[in-house]
């Protein structure tokens, strides 16, 4: 089998996967994109109601734009922030349409290996093509051979649990009927009725938690939402960096999310509970849920729980591939130090490409959200730069693959260890550009012209 004549298999028809295909096409390499969902951007469509904090100028890939241009495609307003649904409908689907039969939907990758070589076998391993097993919706199975594999399948399918130890809290699975791991679509009448007038716990400290708190605060202020209240569960104390960079963030919509979360607390629509690591979720006599912390604290009962504690990569179908992953983040070992929240909280990652994404198994790359493993704060333009470099490396253009062609926006947050569940007393002042974040008093609104505490990067 002549390996060079085989396609490059791209797993996932999301933003990074489709961009990878566009870059491969531009280099005369045949991609084959395998998407488990029924349409391009299936994962993005599951949060179609959520507005991105990146603008259109940061959400489209240059190689993809070149493919789309002959079709008459017009890029939306570069300064506006689309919803997930708009991103899928106005960019991802048209791009998949242009790629045509290079994109196959409704096929789930179940395994990747070297042809005739399991994980243990060394002999002639690198010379063998990859073999990719896929399952169709009707139960049929087939195998596809590939010269290289780009895994852009994301992390959407494995959300983090409520439990503070990384495991589901005791009783979490039994309470599944009252727990969601996604930002609720409150525009949907049925979903809205589930939370209106109810007491809801929101567990998490990132952009998704900010969004959920802002949505619930908006519901509380609506005519049909009287009595809606949120309980915000954080594993650490509240400091100046808790709410992001605010006006110091070079992505204004990202900074605004944190300010909206703080406003939800300041306006009385949410109570913040700090240093709370959930150990158990119990039901009271009325069927409501009681969250119990590792230190024994018990919260007042809630009607619903929204768990937004991040995502994890699905590595199950890569079990026969020799990956080099950081033991903590499950990200490539060379990339992990750049994104490790145990080491820094700046949120800005140096642009990186094929070298940081390489594994002991040559020819396979984890890109996009999946490349970050369990680390947060991924930007679409980071994924676009990754796949540009990877496609160049596969084509043998190492000069281009090594070149840095991206400058990322600063978050406006910097200050010591970014370990998200460290008590504030443990957050030293070893930050890259600021002292340790100071504590913030909730319930007191800052003056309109005052930036949130803790912002520094890029200011």
Tab-separated table of C-alpha atoms in Angstrom:
chain	number	residue	atom	x	y	z
A	1	UNK	CA	0.000	0.000	0.000
A	2	UNK	CA	1.454	3.389	-1.039
A	3	UNK	CA	0.927	5.499	2.059
A	4	UNK	CA	1.441	8.863	0.332
A	5	UNK	CA	-1.555	8.228	-1.923
A	6	UNK	CA	-3.883	7.767	1.033
A	7	UNK	CA	-6.026	10.566	2.472
A	8	UNK	CA	-5.415	12.337	5.735
A	9	UNK	CA	-8.275	11.378	8.024
A	10	UNK	CA	-9.660	14.290	10.037
A	11	UNK	CA	-11.852	13.296	12.965
A	12	UNK	CA	-14.613	15.843	13.563
A	13	UNK	CA	-16.311	18.387	11.275
A	14	UNK	CA	-16.154	21.237	13.741
A	15	UNK	CA	-14.237	24.519	13.345
A	16	UNK	CA	-10.745	23.001	13.691
A	17	UNK	CA	-11.509	19.882	11.669
A	18	UNK	CA	-12.991	21.737	8.709
A	19	UNK	CA	-10.151	24.269	8.790
A	20	UNK	CA	-7.661	21.383	8.743
A	21	UNK	CA	-9.399	20.007	5.655
A	22	UNK	CA	-9.233	23.412	3.967
A	23	UNK	CA	-5.498	23.703	4.602
A	24	UNK	CA	-4.901	20.188	3.316
A	25	UNK	CA	-6.845	20.927	0.129
A	26	UNK	CA	-4.809	24.102	-0.372
A	27	UNK	CA	-1.676	21.927	-0.295
A	28	UNK	CA	-3.007	19.355	-2.728
A	29	UNK	CA	-3.562	16.714	-0.050
A	30	UNK	CA	-6.813	14.762	0.042
A	31	UNK	CA	-8.638	15.027	3.393
A	32	UNK	CA	-11.398	12.753	4.600
A	33	UNK	CA	-13.404	14.317	7.424
A	34	UNK	CA	-15.362	11.868	9.580
A	35	UNK	CA	-18.140	13.425	11.668
A	36	UNK	CA	-20.223	11.463	14.159
A	37	UNK	CA	-23.112	13.937	14.039
A	38	UNK	CA	-25.647	14.371	11.292
A	39	UNK	CA	-24.266	17.705	10.114
A	40	UNK	CA	-21.135	19.813	10.241
A	41	UNK	CA	-20.619	21.541	13.573
A	42	UNK	CA	-22.888	19.132	15.434
A	43	UNK	CA	-21.329	19.933	18.803
A	44	UNK	CA	-21.520	23.678	18.143
A	45	UNK	CA	-25.200	23.301	17.289
A	46	UNK	CA	-25.829	21.842	20.744
A	47	UNK	CA	-24.991	25.238	22.216
A	48	UNK	CA	-26.528	27.217	19.373
A	49	UNK	CA	-28.237	29.570	21.854
A	50	UNK	CA	-24.953	30.721	23.421
A	51	UNK	CA	-23.221	33.801	22.006
A	52	UNK	CA	-19.479	33.529	21.498
A	53	UNK	CA	-17.172	36.144	23.010
A	54	UNK	CA	-14.977	36.060	19.885
A	55	UNK	CA	-15.940	38.168	16.881
A	56	UNK	CA	-16.394	36.938	13.331
A	57	UNK	CA	-12.928	38.313	12.536
A	58	UNK	CA	-11.493	35.638	14.854
A	59	UNK	CA	-13.837	32.788	13.968
A	60	UNK	CA	-13.075	32.075	10.322
A	61	UNK	CA	-9.935	30.477	8.947
A	62	UNK	CA	-8.059	32.126	6.029
A	63	UNK	CA	-7.703	28.907	4.010
A	64	UNK	CA	-11.400	28.200	4.535
A	65	UNK	CA	-12.300	31.692	3.344
A	66	UNK	CA	-10.364	31.096	0.125
A	67	UNK	CA	-12.342	27.910	-0.494
A	68	UNK	CA	-15.614	29.715	0.178
A	69	UNK	CA	-14.897	32.819	-1.908
A	70	UNK	CA	-15.781	31.342	-5.353
A	71	UNK	CA	-19.222	30.368	-4.046
A	72	UNK	CA	-20.151	33.992	-3.356
A	73	UNK	CA	-19.928	33.503	0.389
A	74	UNK	CA	-19.765	36.797	2.251
A	75	UNK	CA	-18.142	37.007	5.649
A	76	UNK	CA	-20.519	38.369	8.310
A	77	UNK	CA	-19.769	41.641	10.095
A	78	UNK	CA	-16.208	41.090	11.403
A	79	UNK	CA	-16.904	43.111	14.569
A	80	UNK	CA	-19.990	41.170	15.667
A	81	UNK	CA	-20.116	38.116	17.931
A	82	UNK	CA	-22.277	35.296	16.544
A	83	UNK	CA	-24.223	32.703	18.455
A	84	UNK	CA	-23.194	29.087	18.150
A	85	UNK	CA	-26.092	28.516	15.767
A	86	UNK	CA	-25.037	31.395	13.536
A	87	UNK	CA	-21.444	30.153	13.478
A	88	UNK	CA	-22.643	26.726	12.350
A	89	UNK	CA	-25.176	27.947	9.786
A	90	UNK	CA	-23.272	30.865	8.274
A	91	UNK	CA	-19.754	29.399	8.201
A	92	UNK	CA	-19.301	25.765	9.197
A	93	UNK	CA	-22.077	24.302	7.039
A	94	UNK	CA	-21.149	26.317	3.922
A	95	UNK	CA	-17.543	25.216	4.373
A	96	UNK	CA	-18.591	21.577	4.673
A	97	UNK	CA	-20.719	21.991	1.537
A	98	UNK	CA	-17.719	23.301	-0.404
A	99	UNK	CA	-15.619	20.362	0.762
A	100	UNK	CA	-18.369	18.091	-0.555
A	101	UNK	CA	-17.749	14.353	-0.384
A	102	UNK	CA	-14.531	14.966	1.525
A	103	UNK	CA	-16.840	15.289	4.557
A	104	UNK	CA	-18.814	12.264	5.722
A	105	UNK	CA	-21.416	12.642	8.470
A	106	UNK	CA	-23.091	10.031	10.628
A	107	UNK	CA	-19.892	8.016	11.023
A	108	UNK	CA	-18.284	7.600	14.416
A	109	UNK	CA	-14.605	6.729	14.772
A	110	UNK	CA	-14.271	3.754	17.116
A	111	UNK	CA	-10.558	3.048	16.829
A	112	UNK	CA	-7.258	4.203	15.325
A	113	UNK	CA	-4.132	2.061	14.947
A	114	UNK	CA	-1.260	1.212	12.612
A	115	UNK	CA	-2.153	-1.382	10.016
A	116	UNK	CA	-1.190	-4.798	11.333
A	117	UNK	CA	0.508	-3.337	14.403
A	118	UNK	CA	-1.010	-3.071	17.844
A	119	UNK	CA	0.356	-0.641	20.392
A	120	UNK	CA	3.197	-2.961	21.469
A	121	UNK	CA	4.720	-3.830	18.095
A	122	UNK	CA	7.805	-1.850	17.003
A	123	UNK	CA	8.782	-3.682	13.808
A	124	UNK	CA	8.327	-1.534	10.700
A	125	UNK	CA	5.702	0.433	12.573
A	126	UNK	CA	6.290	3.914	11.123
A	127	UNK	CA	6.077	2.574	7.552
A	128	UNK	CA	2.553	1.243	8.032
A	129	UNK	CA	-0.466	3.405	7.210
A	130	UNK	CA	-2.979	4.249	9.873
A	131	UNK	CA	-6.180	2.240	9.955
A	132	UNK	CA	-9.310	3.956	11.238
A	133	UNK	CA	-12.371	1.951	12.255
A	134	UNK	CA	-15.730	3.683	11.910
A	135	UNK	CA	-19.290	2.763	12.806
A	136	UNK	CA	-22.296	3.958	10.819
A	137	UNK	CA	-25.622	4.922	12.320
A	138	UNK	CA	-27.211	1.750	10.896
A	139	UNK	CA	-24.656	-0.437	12.669
A	140	UNK	CA	-22.375	-1.095	9.697
A	141	UNK	CA	-18.633	-1.015	10.342
A	142	UNK	CA	-15.769	-0.281	7.980
A	143	UNK	CA	-12.102	0.600	8.027
A	144	UNK	CA	-10.362	3.503	6.343
A	145	UNK	CA	-6.635	3.722	5.662
A	146	UNK	CA	-4.815	7.019	6.107
A	147	UNK	CA	-1.363	8.541	5.674
A	148	UNK	CA	-1.929	10.701	8.774
A	149	UNK	CA	-4.669	11.364	11.306
A	150	UNK	CA	-5.774	14.737	12.689
A	151	UNK	CA	-8.055	14.300	15.692
A	152	UNK	CA	-10.237	17.408	15.984
A	153	UNK	CA	-13.085	15.660	17.802
A	154	UNK	CA	-13.138	18.141	20.672
A	155	UNK	CA	-14.133	17.473	24.257
A	156	UNK	CA	-17.859	18.240	24.194
A	157	UNK	CA	-18.999	14.676	24.848
A	158	UNK	CA	-17.291	14.328	28.254
A	159	UNK	CA	-18.198	17.151	30.646
A	160	UNK	CA	-16.554	17.342	34.054
A	161	UNK	CA	-18.586	16.147	37.053
A	162	UNK	CA	-19.848	18.090	40.050
A	163	UNK	CA	-17.591	16.203	42.439
A	164	UNK	CA	-14.630	18.141	43.760
A	165	UNK	CA	-12.302	15.127	43.444
A	166	UNK	CA	-12.763	14.778	39.699
A	167	UNK	CA	-15.197	11.909	40.225
A	168	UNK	CA	-18.963	12.244	40.202
A	169	UNK	CA	-20.250	13.279	43.615
A	170	UNK	CA	-21.996	10.564	45.593
A	171	UNK	CA	-25.589	10.617	44.401
A	172	UNK	CA	-24.785	12.663	41.292
A	173	UNK	CA	-25.835	9.947	38.872
A	174	UNK	CA	-29.031	9.251	40.829
A	175	UNK	CA	-29.936	12.952	40.623
A	176	UNK	CA	-29.427	13.108	36.854
A	177	UNK	CA	-33.017	14.180	36.257
A	178	UNK	CA	-32.268	17.521	37.940
A	179	UNK	CA	-28.716	18.066	36.703
A	180	UNK	CA	-27.508	19.463	33.383
A	181	UNK	CA	-23.941	19.852	32.190
A	182	UNK	CA	-24.705	22.521	29.600
A	183	UNK	CA	-25.712	26.181	29.682
A	184	UNK	CA	-29.520	25.983	29.548
A	185	UNK	CA	-31.347	27.404	26.526
A	186	UNK	CA	-33.728	29.679	28.403
A	187	UNK	CA	-35.218	30.893	25.130
A	188	UNK	CA	-36.905	27.491	24.852
A	189	UNK	CA	-40.247	27.703	26.735
A	190	UNK	CA	-39.909	24.188	28.159
A	191	UNK	CA	-36.377	24.834	29.415
A	192	UNK	CA	-37.368	28.245	30.706
A	193	UNK	CA	-40.198	26.726	32.740
A	194	UNK	CA	-37.727	24.319	34.326
A	195	UNK	CA	-35.739	27.185	35.905
A	196	UNK	CA	-38.281	29.999	36.263
A	197	UNK	CA	-39.074	30.712	39.899
A	198	UNK	CA	-36.672	27.993	40.999
A	199	UNK	CA	-33.490	27.896	43.032
A	200	UNK	CA	-30.571	26.642	40.908
A	201	UNK	CA	-26.999	25.778	41.862
A	202	UNK	CA	-24.354	26.688	39.269
A	203	UNK	CA	-21.061	24.833	39.791
A	204	UNK	CA	-18.054	26.222	37.925
A	205	UNK	CA	-15.849	29.283	37.564
A	206	UNK	CA	-15.303	29.800	33.840
A	207	UNK	CA	-17.012	31.517	30.939
A	208	UNK	CA	-19.812	28.936	30.801
A	209	UNK	CA	-20.633	29.490	34.483
A	210	UNK	CA	-20.592	33.261	33.908
A	211	UNK	CA	-23.011	32.803	31.018
A	212	UNK	CA	-25.386	30.615	33.040
A	213	UNK	CA	-25.411	33.120	35.924
A	214	UNK	CA	-26.131	35.982	33.537
A	215	UNK	CA	-28.952	34.015	31.886
A	216	UNK	CA	-30.535	33.155	35.246
A	217	UNK	CA	-30.234	36.783	36.381
A	218	UNK	CA	-31.994	37.856	33.201
A	219	UNK	CA	-34.749	35.327	33.874
A	220	UNK	CA	-35.103	36.611	37.451
A	221	UNK	CA	-35.726	40.114	36.108
A	222	UNK	CA	-38.318	38.963	33.572
A	223	UNK	CA	-42.064	38.972	34.230
A	224	UNK	CA	-42.224	35.163	34.089
A	225	UNK	CA	-39.145	34.629	36.248
A	226	UNK	CA	-40.140	36.017	39.641
A	227	UNK	CA	-38.419	34.056	42.383
A	228	UNK	CA	-35.608	32.723	40.189
A	229	UNK	CA	-32.395	32.556	42.178
A	230	UNK	CA	-28.943	31.077	41.639
A	231	UNK	CA	-26.400	29.682	44.083
A	232	UNK	CA	-22.925	29.968	42.600
A	233	UNK	CA	-20.604	27.191	43.829
A	234	UNK	CA	-16.869	27.915	43.619
A	235	UNK	CA	-14.049	25.644	44.740
A	236	UNK	CA	-11.840	28.586	45.688
A	237	UNK	CA	-12.263	32.001	47.253
A	238	UNK	CA	-13.334	35.041	45.267
A	239	UNK	CA	-10.525	37.343	44.175
A	240	UNK	CA	-9.967	40.025	41.590
A	241	UNK	CA	-9.258	37.429	38.911
A	242	UNK	CA	-12.384	35.378	39.594
A	243	UNK	CA	-14.464	37.473	37.212
A	244	UNK	CA	-11.885	37.632	34.422
A	245	UNK	CA	-10.163	40.708	33.051
A	246	UNK	CA	-13.198	42.926	32.619
A	247	UNK	CA	-12.382	46.065	30.676
A	248	UNK	CA	-8.706	45.022	30.461
A	249	UNK	CA	-9.607	41.973	28.362
A	250	UNK	CA	-8.688	42.455	24.711
A	251	UNK	CA	-11.796	40.453	23.825
A	252	UNK	CA	-14.446	42.831	25.232
A	253	UNK	CA	-17.263	40.278	25.137
A	254	UNK	CA	-15.156	37.844	27.166
A	255	UNK	CA	-14.466	40.502	29.786
A	256	UNK	CA	-18.156	41.410	29.879
A	257	UNK	CA	-19.119	37.836	30.822
A	258	UNK	CA	-17.262	38.091	34.123
A	259	UNK	CA	-18.755	41.486	34.839
A	260	UNK	CA	-22.226	40.060	34.196
A	261	UNK	CA	-21.561	37.254	36.693
A	262	UNK	CA	-20.453	39.750	39.331
A	263	UNK	CA	-23.534	41.859	38.618
A	264	UNK	CA	-25.751	38.801	39.157
A	265	UNK	CA	-24.306	38.476	42.664
A	266	UNK	CA	-24.248	42.203	43.396
A	267	UNK	CA	-27.872	42.599	42.285
A	268	UNK	CA	-29.023	39.807	44.584
A	269	UNK	CA	-29.902	37.289	41.871
A	270	UNK	CA	-27.169	34.881	42.987
A	271	UNK	CA	-25.358	33.947	46.180
A	272	UNK	CA	-21.696	32.938	45.959
A	273	UNK	CA	-20.542	29.987	48.059
A	274	UNK	CA	-16.750	29.737	48.155
A	275	UNK	CA	-14.277	26.997	49.007
A	276	UNK	CA	-17.001	24.425	48.377
A	277	UNK	CA	-15.859	21.090	46.959
A	278	UNK	CA	-18.927	18.976	46.363
A	279	UNK	CA	-18.753	15.484	47.832
A	280	UNK	CA	-22.379	14.370	47.702
A	281	UNK	CA	-25.740	15.325	46.236
A	282	UNK	CA	-28.693	14.153	48.300
A	283	UNK	CA	-32.455	14.453	47.954
A	284	UNK	CA	-34.625	15.903	50.691
A	285	UNK	CA	-38.139	14.743	51.478
A	286	UNK	CA	-39.545	17.022	48.752
A	287	UNK	CA	-37.228	15.660	46.088
A	288	UNK	CA	-35.052	18.780	46.012
A	289	UNK	CA	-31.273	18.460	45.955
A	290	UNK	CA	-28.921	19.167	48.839
A	291	UNK	CA	-25.252	19.714	48.027
A	292	UNK	CA	-22.781	18.490	50.658
A	293	UNK	CA	-19.159	19.631	50.724
A	294	UNK	CA	-16.068	17.659	51.652
A	295	UNK	CA	-15.824	19.733	54.833
A	296	UNK	CA	-19.360	18.740	55.850
A	297	UNK	CA	-21.182	21.935	54.896
A	298	UNK	CA	-24.715	21.404	53.619
A	299	UNK	CA	-26.418	23.972	51.435
A	300	UNK	CA	-30.077	24.855	51.449
A	301	UNK	CA	-32.009	22.672	48.987
A	302	UNK	CA	-32.041	23.614	45.305
A	303	UNK	CA	-34.418	22.609	42.540
A	304	UNK	CA	-31.839	22.251	39.780
A	305	UNK	CA	-28.063	21.972	39.380
A	306	UNK	CA	-26.032	23.245	36.423
A	307	UNK	CA	-22.557	21.685	36.376
A	308	UNK	CA	-20.054	23.631	34.268
A	309	UNK	CA	-16.701	22.318	35.426
A	310	UNK	CA	-15.003	21.941	32.060
A	311	UNK	CA	-14.557	19.035	29.672
A	312	UNK	CA	-12.257	16.079	29.138
A	313	UNK	CA	-10.890	14.450	25.990
A	314	UNK	CA	-12.204	11.089	24.833
A	315	UNK	CA	-9.057	9.009	24.390
A	316	UNK	CA	-10.799	5.634	24.269
A	317	UNK	CA	-10.563	5.194	20.490
A	318	UNK	CA	-6.848	6.060	20.539
A	319	UNK	CA	-5.860	3.239	22.881
A	320	UNK	CA	-3.674	1.536	20.234
A	321	UNK	CA	-1.805	4.751	19.387
A	322	UNK	CA	1.363	5.825	21.197
A	323	UNK	CA	0.471	9.247	22.535
A	324	UNK	CA	2.680	11.508	24.601
A	325	UNK	CA	0.292	13.208	27.011
A	326	UNK	CA	0.873	15.217	30.149
A	327	UNK	CA	-0.226	13.183	33.164
A	328	UNK	CA	-2.313	16.042	34.586
A	329	UNK	CA	-3.849	17.846	31.635
A	330	UNK	CA	-4.014	14.993	29.100
A	331	UNK	CA	-2.550	17.455	26.591
A	332	UNK	CA	0.576	16.887	24.466
A	333	UNK	CA	3.615	17.033	26.726
A	334	UNK	CA	5.268	19.935	24.903
A	335	UNK	CA	2.070	21.982	24.932
A	336	UNK	CA	1.074	21.327	28.535
A	337	UNK	CA	3.463	23.833	30.196
A	338	UNK	CA	2.026	26.627	28.058
A	339	UNK	CA	-1.558	26.021	29.168
A	340	UNK	CA	-1.233	24.489	32.640
A	341	UNK	CA	-3.468	26.379	35.130
A	342	UNK	CA	-1.307	24.994	37.938
A	343	UNK	CA	1.497	27.223	36.681
A	344	UNK	CA	-0.092	30.420	35.411
A	345	UNK	CA	-3.384	32.233	35.012
A	346	UNK	CA	-2.629	34.625	32.179
A	347	UNK	CA	-4.835	32.712	29.781
A	348	UNK	CA	-2.689	33.784	26.839
A	349	UNK	CA	-0.852	30.882	25.236
A	350	UNK	CA	2.144	31.260	22.954
A	351	UNK	CA	1.188	30.378	19.374
A	352	UNK	CA	2.187	26.815	18.703
A	353	UNK	CA	2.079	24.231	15.984
A	354	UNK	CA	3.188	20.793	14.854
A	355	UNK	CA	6.182	20.474	17.165
A	356	UNK	CA	4.193	21.110	20.349
A	357	UNK	CA	1.421	18.847	19.049
A	358	UNK	CA	3.652	15.926	18.052
A	359	UNK	CA	3.470	12.477	19.666
A	360	UNK	CA	5.767	9.451	19.779
A	361	UNK	CA	3.482	8.020	17.079
A	362	UNK	CA	4.493	10.085	14.068
A	363	UNK	CA	1.685	11.295	11.838
A	364	UNK	CA	-1.056	11.750	14.409
A	365	UNK	CA	-2.059	15.098	15.873
A	366	UNK	CA	-4.646	16.142	18.448
A	367	UNK	CA	-5.791	19.657	17.541
A	368	UNK	CA	-8.410	22.185	18.576
A	369	UNK	CA	-10.120	21.819	21.941
A	370	UNK	CA	-8.890	18.249	22.253
A	371	UNK	CA	-5.258	19.377	22.167
A	372	UNK	CA	-5.838	21.259	25.429
A	373	UNK	CA	-6.971	18.123	27.253
A	374	UNK	CA	-8.559	19.329	30.479
A	375	UNK	CA	-7.204	22.873	30.288
A	376	UNK	CA	-9.676	25.721	29.746
A	377	UNK	CA	-9.691	28.966	27.721
A	378	UNK	CA	-9.301	27.725	24.158
A	379	UNK	CA	-9.756	30.161	21.271
A	380	UNK	CA	-10.824	29.203	17.739
A	381	UNK	CA	-7.934	31.126	16.199
A	382	UNK	CA	-5.524	29.002	18.237
A	383	UNK	CA	-6.981	25.933	16.538
A	384	UNK	CA	-6.706	27.537	13.112
A	385	UNK	CA	-3.011	28.230	13.661
A	386	UNK	CA	-2.512	24.673	14.883
A	387	UNK	CA	-4.010	23.086	11.776
A	388	UNK	CA	-2.185	25.473	9.434
A	389	UNK	CA	1.101	24.307	10.936
A	390	UNK	CA	0.092	20.634	11.020
A	391	UNK	CA	-1.035	20.645	7.372
A	392	UNK	CA	2.271	22.232	6.382
A	393	UNK	CA	4.187	19.587	8.338
A	394	UNK	CA	2.248	16.754	6.695
A	395	UNK	CA	3.034	18.314	3.315
A	396	UNK	CA	6.724	18.410	4.210
A	397	UNK	CA	6.921	22.224	4.305
A	398	UNK	CA	8.704	22.445	7.647
A	399	UNK	CA	9.713	26.097	7.204
A	400	UNK	CA	6.053	27.106	7.012
A	401	UNK	CA	5.064	24.651	9.736
A	402	UNK	CA	7.585	26.205	12.121
A	403	UNK	CA	6.586	29.781	11.357
A	404	UNK	CA	4.419	31.646	13.892
A	405	UNK	CA	1.547	33.437	12.204
A	406	UNK	CA	-0.701	34.395	15.096
A	407	UNK	CA	-0.918	36.923	17.911
A	408	UNK	CA	-3.448	36.071	20.613
A	409	UNK	CA	-5.438	38.670	22.582
A	410	UNK	CA	-4.602	39.131	26.244
A	411	UNK	CA	-7.215	38.138	28.817
A	412	UNK	CA	-6.518	41.051	31.145
A	413	UNK	CA	-6.031	38.539	33.970
A	414	UNK	CA	-2.663	37.676	35.443
A	415	UNK	CA	-1.478	37.003	38.936
A	416	UNK	CA	0.187	33.911	40.225
A	417	UNK	CA	-0.898	30.314	40.145
A	418	UNK	CA	-4.062	29.711	38.223
A	419	UNK	CA	-4.983	26.479	40.005
A	420	UNK	CA	-8.711	26.989	40.079
A	421	UNK	CA	-9.470	25.314	43.382
A	422	UNK	CA	-6.534	26.646	45.424
A	423	UNK	CA	-7.533	28.540	48.582
A	424	UNK	CA	-6.742	32.227	48.254
A	425	UNK	CA	-4.086	31.938	50.963
A	426	UNK	CA	-2.179	29.531	48.724
A	427	UNK	CA	-2.215	31.769	45.666
A	428	UNK	CA	1.266	33.224	45.755
A	429	UNK	CA	2.499	36.367	44.093
A	430	UNK	CA	4.661	34.555	41.565
A	431	UNK	CA	2.562	35.796	38.671
A	432	UNK	CA	4.023	36.897	35.400
A	433	UNK	CA	2.996	40.500	35.565
A	434	UNK	CA	1.040	41.305	38.726
A	435	UNK	CA	0.825	40.680	42.463
A	436	UNK	CA	-1.517	38.002	43.731
A	437	UNK	CA	-5.184	38.868	43.157
A	438	UNK	CA	-6.815	40.713	46.036
A	439	UNK	CA	-10.158	39.692	47.489
A	440	UNK	CA	-13.226	41.384	46.095
A	441	UNK	CA	-16.144	42.564	48.192
A	442	UNK	CA	-19.388	41.327	46.710
A	443	UNK	CA	-22.610	43.208	46.977
A	444	UNK	CA	-20.896	46.532	46.392
A	445	UNK	CA	-20.921	47.798	42.829
A	446	UNK	CA	-17.691	49.212	41.459
A	447	UNK	CA	-17.812	52.632	39.806
A	448	UNK	CA	-18.598	52.372	36.111
A	449	UNK	CA	-15.156	53.601	35.102
A	450	UNK	CA	-13.227	51.290	37.423
A	451	UNK	CA	-11.671	48.178	35.930
A	452	UNK	CA	-12.010	44.975	37.973
A	453	UNK	CA	-9.168	44.183	40.317
A	454	UNK	CA	-6.457	41.888	39.085
A	455	UNK	CA	-6.368	42.985	35.463
A	456	UNK	CA	-2.933	43.679	34.075
A	457	UNK	CA	-1.967	41.812	30.958
A	458	UNK	CA	-2.125	44.028	27.930
A	459	UNK	CA	-3.149	47.075	29.897
